[in-house]
Amino acid sequence: MLAHSVKRVVGAVPTLFILITLAFFMMRLAPGGPFDAEKALAPEVQANLDRIYHLDEPLPAQYARYLGNVVRGDLGPSFQYQDWTVNELIARGLPVSLRLGVTALVLALLLGVTAGTLAALRQNAATDHAVMTAAMTGISIPNFVMAPLLILVFAVWLGWLPAGGWSGGALRNMLLPVVVLTLPLVAYIARLTRGSMIEVLRSDYIRTARAKGLPERTVVLRHALRPALLPVVSFLGPAIAALLSGSLVVEQIFGLPGIGRYFVQGALNRDYTLVMGVVIFYGSLVIVMNVIVDLVYAWLDPKVRY
Amino acid sequence: MRRLHPAVVLLLCAFAAVAGCGERERADGPPASVLHRGNAFEPETLDPHRVRSVETFNIIRDLYEGLIAEQPGGELGPGVAETWTVSEDGLTWRFRLRDNARWSNGDAVTAEDFAWSLRRAVHPDTGSYYAQMLSVIEDISVPEPGVLVLHLSGPTPYLPGLLAQPIAYPVHRATVETHGERFTRPGLNVSNGAYRIVEWEAHSHVRVERNLYYWNDERTRIHAVVFHPIEAESTELARYRAGDLHMTRTIPVQQYEWLQRNLSDELHVTPYLSTYFYGFNLTKPPFQGNLPLRKALSLAIDREVLAEQVVGSGEVPAYAWVTPGIDNYETQRPEWADWPRDQRLAEARRLYAEAGYSARNPLRVELRYNTAESHRRIAVAIASMWREQLGVEATLHNEEWQVFLNSRQSQQLEVYRSGWVGDYNDANTFAEAMMSTHGLNDMGWKNEEYDQLVVAAGRERDPAARRELLEQAERLLLSEYPVMPIYYYVSKALVKPTVGGYVPNVMNVHPSRHLYLRD
């Protein structure tokens, strides 16, 4: 299993390389540059800036220089946020995005699996309908609608929670963003769990378990849940991608200092290095998470062996 | 046996680890002497010589002080310079620095600091955006301690306005030399303004606290200021209404009427040193060499409707280039600005026909703007006014900002949206922007007489004669129609009633040292 994981991670290097190359040239192909402004710069100032940031070199040379730096772990200076390096910006944004993302993911799994299981056990009863209706609502409302709505109710009208900001990650600042990130995921996971749970509960070995007189609790938690979670685990890959893209919106609306914000602003500002840094970081994250998902899958499903 | 599923245990542990490790919550609500300001964007840098955006100027203005500084109403007055004299020919300015000016580490602020900083500001390696603003300074000398002498290439009556800009602020030489580009960081930075930087969390906030060494510290009433970068205007408003902010940078325009009805006491709408206009590309047909057409299009739009109904948040219709309210200047108006609408339209139709267009041969033109709802609304309104009054067939095309700038600067378009914010309170900042060599002049308008008038105004020592030259230049500009002014911007902000000392002004500058919080 370890050998397999190592192989998978090593196998990701060419993927990352292609990602970096594509991102590098696509960024450069976009019209405009990082130092454009409404009032065009004096040519000598533009020349100086280009020289300072090596933008005066031919593109292949810039690409080679960039790759060399990336291999050494140096993502370069940010073009837009001139006082920071990209490494510093990512290091500062990471804890914020990570806490938001992991909290949302864990909450979504706990709530989603619980709700889905309950719905499956009481199929077509009131609980089931309630959970599924809530789930549909959660899936249907986009986060850019949900977020301002929650802000209006809980921050502006009721005044219970702040309307935005991070305050070092205080719980009251995290609450609304986490809810916005979590809700659609809970909904998906609940639906997935319910579906597969219903299927598993109808299978022969569950009937056997019940026949030998095991309490219902044991039947569900020990025998049914594990196989029922397989689709949920497969969904974790897309879920993490959804969290990343969701965090772009949520960080923007709540004004949180996470990485998602750099991505949008960076692309708009033609901050080449910052966008590249975030792409590399997100790319690596998705690759690593997929490997982890595979491992969890193997642990849950005895049929899968590496 | 009752046992939790291992996956659940794992999840719970991860959750506890992640959710539980937050810093302790802050005390509820900010203490009275901490001012929270909405400030639009994450600062691009806190180096006064490299800063570009007016929003970041707000932070820089709290951290540093130039020879000249903004007074409570935005007018200019002594900063680090206590007094100054100007030579007879207007070319030599002699500043005497106050001897109690201190850096935030206690060092004295010296004339050498200013000399070194001004040289740094224009040095190619600094890569300053505004270096050109100081090009009028030919030589800098320090004849005796505490005295700075600037020799200029021409009389520059608006020099105080330039010296109040961040590009002319001093930086602490030893800190810059020791820490390089990192000198702006909290813990390293040394500044000479009323505040010093204590926290900078990228995309979260910048916190500054009182500089106890500041020469006028006893007059500073607010202990700390927190600048929040909040790009989305609706988010800024929500945070203001939730009590997180004392002041906003702007308002969401769609909420203007609601704010007028509900928060009129806190809403400040003030004329601002800025013009919204459309430029004609003069390097290509149909506008190249076609003055009647440009004039017809300019006459055909209804600026009152555009400013008051389409934009509709206090903006002022613009018939001219220079914004009103500038010191020692009278904004020029074309003759037709006072005509009734019907007469204007008749003249517009006559000119349109003279330019060679008619109902059977209408002008087909593309109108380009950078992607934003507000710009789209104006473009739609202008296109429909042109269609209705002249029969022009205009198509709209929007582009993302950097793409748009690229199209403009390579003159790959026909009519385009633009805007200009004056750098200082003098007509020169507007006059200069229309010179053939200026970076804003993407129209490709070249008029030697105009350039000469502006240059002559720069050399003129007599204020009245200088004013006449600049006004003459504006009249010439307006008669040539390279641009079509649409409205003058206003600055819009919400300020809590608890904030005292807030004086709306045309430069929209509100240094925190002049503000206070009522109990």
mmCIF file of N, CA, C and O in Angstrom, chain B residues 378-419:
data_model
loop_
_atom_site.group_PDB
_atom_site.id
_atom_site.type_symbol
_atom_site.label_atom_id
_atom_site.label_comp_id
_atom_site.label_asym_id
_atom_site.label_seq_id
_atom_site.Cartn_x
_atom_site.Cartn_y
_atom_site.Cartn_z
ATOM 1 N N ILE B 378 -24.477 52.947 -18.601
ATOM 2 C CA ILE B 378 -24.217 54.213 -19.297
ATOM 3 C C ILE B 378 -24.070 53.973 -20.787
ATOM 4 O O ILE B 378 -24.609 54.724 -21.616
ATOM 5 N N ALA B 379 -23.343 52.905 -21.141
ATOM 6 C CA ALA B 379 -23.128 52.610 -22.556
ATOM 7 C C ALA B 379 -24.464 52.347 -23.256
ATOM 8 O O ALA B 379 -24.710 52.840 -24.363
ATOM 9 N N VAL B 380 -25.334 51.590 -22.584
ATOM 10 C CA VAL B 380 -26.648 51.304 -23.166
ATOM 11 C C VAL B 380 -27.428 52.602 -23.374
ATOM 12 O O VAL B 380 -28.005 52.847 -24.441
ATOM 13 N N ALA B 381 -27.399 53.470 -22.365
ATOM 14 C CA ALA B 381 -28.149 54.727 -22.456
ATOM 15 C C ALA B 381 -27.606 55.605 -23.581
ATOM 16 O O ALA B 381 -28.365 56.183 -24.366
ATOM 17 N N ILE B 382 -26.284 55.704 -23.686
ATOM 18 C CA ILE B 382 -25.685 56.551 -24.721
ATOM 19 C C ILE B 382 -26.012 55.994 -26.105
ATOM 20 O O ILE B 382 -26.412 56.734 -27.008
ATOM 21 N N ALA B 383 -25.888 54.680 -26.250
ATOM 22 C CA ALA B 383 -26.188 54.069 -27.550
ATOM 23 C C ALA B 383 -27.635 54.349 -27.937
ATOM 24 O O ALA B 383 -27.933 54.647 -29.098
ATOM 25 N N SER B 384 -28.546 54.298 -26.964
ATOM 26 C CA SER B 384 -29.949 54.504 -27.329
ATOM 27 C C SER B 384 -30.222 55.990 -27.606
ATOM 28 O O SER B 384 -31.036 56.320 -28.456
ATOM 29 N N MET B 385 -29.526 56.894 -26.909
ATOM 30 C CA MET B 385 -29.692 58.326 -27.224
ATOM 31 C C MET B 385 -29.201 58.615 -28.640
ATOM 32 O O MET B 385 -29.828 59.355 -29.396
ATOM 33 N N TRP B 386 -28.072 58.037 -28.988
ATOM 34 C CA TRP B 386 -27.529 58.249 -30.333
ATOM 35 C C TRP B 386 -28.483 57.688 -31.389
ATOM 36 O O TRP B 386 -28.681 58.283 -32.433
ATOM 37 N N ARG B 387 -29.032 56.516 -31.089
ATOM 38 C CA ARG B 387 -29.922 55.891 -32.062
ATOM 39 C C ARG B 387 -31.175 56.739 -32.231
ATOM 40 O O ARG B 387 -31.594 57.048 -33.343
ATOM 41 N N GLU B 388 -31.727 57.145 -31.098
ATOM 42 C CA GLU B 388 -32.984 57.873 -31.124
ATOM 43 C C GLU B 388 -32.839 59.231 -31.805
ATOM 44 O O GLU B 388 -33.663 59.608 -32.631
ATOM 45 N N GLN B 389 -31.759 59.951 -31.458
ATOM 46 C CA GLN B 389 -31.642 61.323 -31.966
ATOM 47 C C GLN B 389 -31.019 61.394 -33.348
ATOM 48 O O GLN B 389 -31.337 62.281 -34.127
ATOM 49 N N LEU B 390 -30.068 60.494 -33.631
ATOM 50 C CA LEU B 390 -29.326 60.603 -34.885
ATOM 51 C C LEU B 390 -29.499 59.387 -35.790
ATOM 52 O O LEU B 390 -29.172 59.453 -36.971
ATOM 53 N N GLY B 391 -29.969 58.293 -35.234
ATOM 54 C CA GLY B 391 -30.057 57.069 -36.025
ATOM 55 C C GLY B 391 -28.754 56.285 -36.089
ATOM 56 O O GLY B 391 -28.574 55.427 -36.938
ATOM 57 N N VAL B 392 -27.844 56.579 -35.161
ATOM 58 C CA VAL B 392 -26.566 55.867 -35.115
ATOM 59 C C VAL B 392 -26.802 54.412 -34.716
ATOM 60 O O VAL B 392 -27.607 54.141 -33.827
ATOM 61 N N GLU B 393 -26.115 53.491 -35.375
ATOM 62 C CA GLU B 393 -26.207 52.090 -34.983
ATOM 63 C C GLU B 393 -24.971 51.721 -34.180
ATOM 64 O O GLU B 393 -23.929 51.407 -34.739
ATOM 65 N N ALA B 394 -25.111 51.784 -32.864
ATOM 66 C CA ALA B 394 -23.958 51.520 -31.991
ATOM 67 C C ALA B 394 -24.053 50.113 -31.428
ATOM 68 O O ALA B 394 -25.126 49.665 -31.044
ATOM 69 N N THR B 395 -22.931 49.414 -31.430
ATOM 70 C CA THR B 395 -22.890 48.117 -30.765
ATOM 71 C C THR B 395 -22.047 48.253 -29.510
ATOM 72 O O THR B 395 -21.139 49.080 -29.445
ATOM 73 N N LEU B 396 -22.366 47.453 -28.513
ATOM 74 C CA LEU B 396 -21.623 47.524 -27.250
ATOM 75 C C LEU B 396 -20.673 46.346 -27.153
ATOM 76 O O LEU B 396 -20.978 45.248 -27.599
ATOM 77 N N HIS B 397 -19.533 46.623 -26.560
ATOM 78 C CA HIS B 397 -18.557 45.554 -26.398
ATOM 79 C C HIS B 397 -17.841 45.785 -25.076
ATOM 80 O O HIS B 397 -17.278 46.849 -24.856
ATOM 81 N N ASN B 398 -17.910 44.790 -24.203
ATOM 82 C CA ASN B 398 -17.201 44.975 -22.934
ATOM 83 C C ASN B 398 -16.009 44.034 -22.837
ATOM 84 O O ASN B 398 -16.002 42.956 -23.416
ATOM 85 N N GLU B 399 -15.018 44.487 -22.104
ATOM 86 C CA GLU B 399 -13.796 43.693 -21.937
ATOM 87 C C GLU B 399 -13.356 43.760 -20.491
ATOM 88 O O GLU B 399 -13.570 44.771 -19.816
ATOM 89 N N GLU B 400 -12.722 42.718 -20.070
ATOM 90 C CA GLU B 400 -12.145 42.704 -18.724
ATOM 91 C C GLU B 400 -11.042 43.770 -18.673
ATOM 92 O O GLU B 400 -10.401 44.077 -19.675
ATOM 93 N N TRP B 401 -10.851 44.350 -17.502
ATOM 94 C CA TRP B 401 -10.034 45.549 -17.337
ATOM 95 C C TRP B 401 -8.679 45.527 -18.057
ATOM 96 O O TRP B 401 -8.360 46.411 -18.859
ATOM 97 N N GLN B 402 -7.866 44.491 -17.795
ATOM 98 C CA GLN B 402 -6.523 44.490 -18.380
ATOM 99 C C GLN B 402 -6.577 44.349 -19.903
ATOM 100 O O GLN B 402 -5.759 44.915 -20.620
ATOM 101 N N VAL B 403 -7.569 43.606 -20.382
ATOM 102 C CA VAL B 403 -7.726 43.451 -21.834
ATOM 103 C C VAL B 403 -8.129 44.795 -22.427
ATOM 104 O O VAL B 403 -7.623 45.227 -23.469
ATOM 105 N N PHE B 404 -9.029 45.461 -21.721
ATOM 106 C CA PHE B 404 -9.530 46.763 -22.153
ATOM 107 C C PHE B 404 -8.392 47.789 -22.247
ATOM 108 O O PHE B 404 -8.259 48.510 -23.240
ATOM 109 N N LEU B 405 -7.557 47.807 -21.214
ATOM 110 C CA LEU B 405 -6.430 48.757 -21.223
ATOM 111 C C LEU B 405 -5.527 48.487 -22.419
ATOM 112 O O LEU B 405 -5.047 49.404 -23.087
ATOM 113 N N ASN B 406 -5.321 47.209 -22.677
ATOM 114 C CA ASN B 406 -4.495 46.817 -23.799
ATOM 115 C C ASN B 406 -5.098 47.303 -25.129
ATOM 116 O O ASN B 406 -4.400 47.857 -25.977
ATOM 117 N N SER B 407 -6.407 47.136 -25.272
ATOM 118 C CA SER B 407 -7.070 47.580 -26.500
ATOM 119 C C SER B 407 -6.954 49.095 -26.653
ATOM 120 O O SER B 407 -6.768 49.614 -27.745
ATOM 121 N N ARG B 408 -7.105 49.786 -25.530
ATOM 122 C CA ARG B 408 -7.036 51.237 -25.573
ATOM 123 C C ARG B 408 -5.660 51.719 -25.977
ATOM 124 O O ARG B 408 -5.506 52.564 -26.854
ATOM 125 N N GLN B 409 -4.669 51.145 -25.294
ATOM 126 C CA GLN B 409 -3.318 51.654 -25.530
ATOM 127 C C GLN B 409 -2.800 51.276 -26.915
ATOM 128 O O GLN B 409 -1.961 51.976 -27.465
ATOM 129 N N SER B 410 -3.338 50.196 -27.486
ATOM 130 C CA SER B 410 -2.931 49.866 -28.849
ATOM 131 C C SER B 410 -3.933 50.442 -29.857
ATOM 132 O O SER B 410 -3.861 50.150 -31.043
ATOM 133 N N GLN B 411 -4.873 51.256 -29.344
ATOM 134 C CA GLN B 411 -5.854 51.973 -30.171
ATOM 135 C C GLN B 411 -6.616 51.052 -31.121
ATOM 136 O O GLN B 411 -6.832 51.368 -32.276
ATOM 137 N N GLN B 412 -7.045 49.911 -30.546
ATOM 138 C CA GLN B 412 -7.811 48.925 -31.303
ATOM 139 C C GLN B 412 -9.303 49.110 -31.078
ATOM 140 O O GLN B 412 -10.012 48.138 -30.896
ATOM 141 N N LEU B 413 -9.770 50.330 -30.991
ATOM 142 C CA LEU B 413 -11.193 50.513 -30.736
ATOM 143 C C LEU B 413 -11.657 51.840 -31.311
ATOM 144 O O LEU B 413 -10.880 52.580 -31.901
ATOM 145 N N GLU B 414 -12.961 52.144 -31.143
ATOM 146 C CA GLU B 414 -13.514 53.352 -31.753
ATOM 147 C C GLU B 414 -13.911 54.406 -30.720
ATOM 148 O O GLU B 414 -13.338 55.470 -30.663
ATOM 149 N N VAL B 415 -14.909 54.098 -29.913
ATOM 150 C CA VAL B 415 -15.256 54.985 -28.794
ATOM 151 C C VAL B 415 -15.105 54.162 -27.534
ATOM 152 O O VAL B 415 -15.516 53.011 -27.511
ATOM 153 N N TYR B 416 -14.546 54.729 -26.489
ATOM 154 C CA TYR B 416 -14.342 53.932 -25.280
ATOM 155 C C TYR B 416 -14.568 54.765 -24.036
ATOM 156 O O TYR B 416 -14.439 55.984 -24.033
ATOM 157 N N ARG B 417 -14.851 54.057 -22.971
ATOM 158 C CA ARG B 417 -15.112 54.661 -21.676
ATOM 159 C C ARG B 417 -13.790 54.923 -20.953
ATOM 160 O O ARG B 417 -12.853 54.134 -21.054
ATOM 161 N N SER B 418 -13.714 56.031 -20.254
ATOM 162 C CA SER B 418 -12.513 56.295 -19.472
ATOM 163 C C SER B 418 -12.841 57.199 -18.284
ATOM 164 O O SER B 418 -13.977 57.637 -18.125
ATOM 165 N N GLY B 419 -11.855 57.450 -17.474
ATOM 166 C CA GLY B 419 -12.034 58.331 -16.331
ATOM 167 C C GLY B 419 -10.692 58.880 -15.907
ATOM 168 O O GLY B 419 -9.647 58.306 -16.229
#
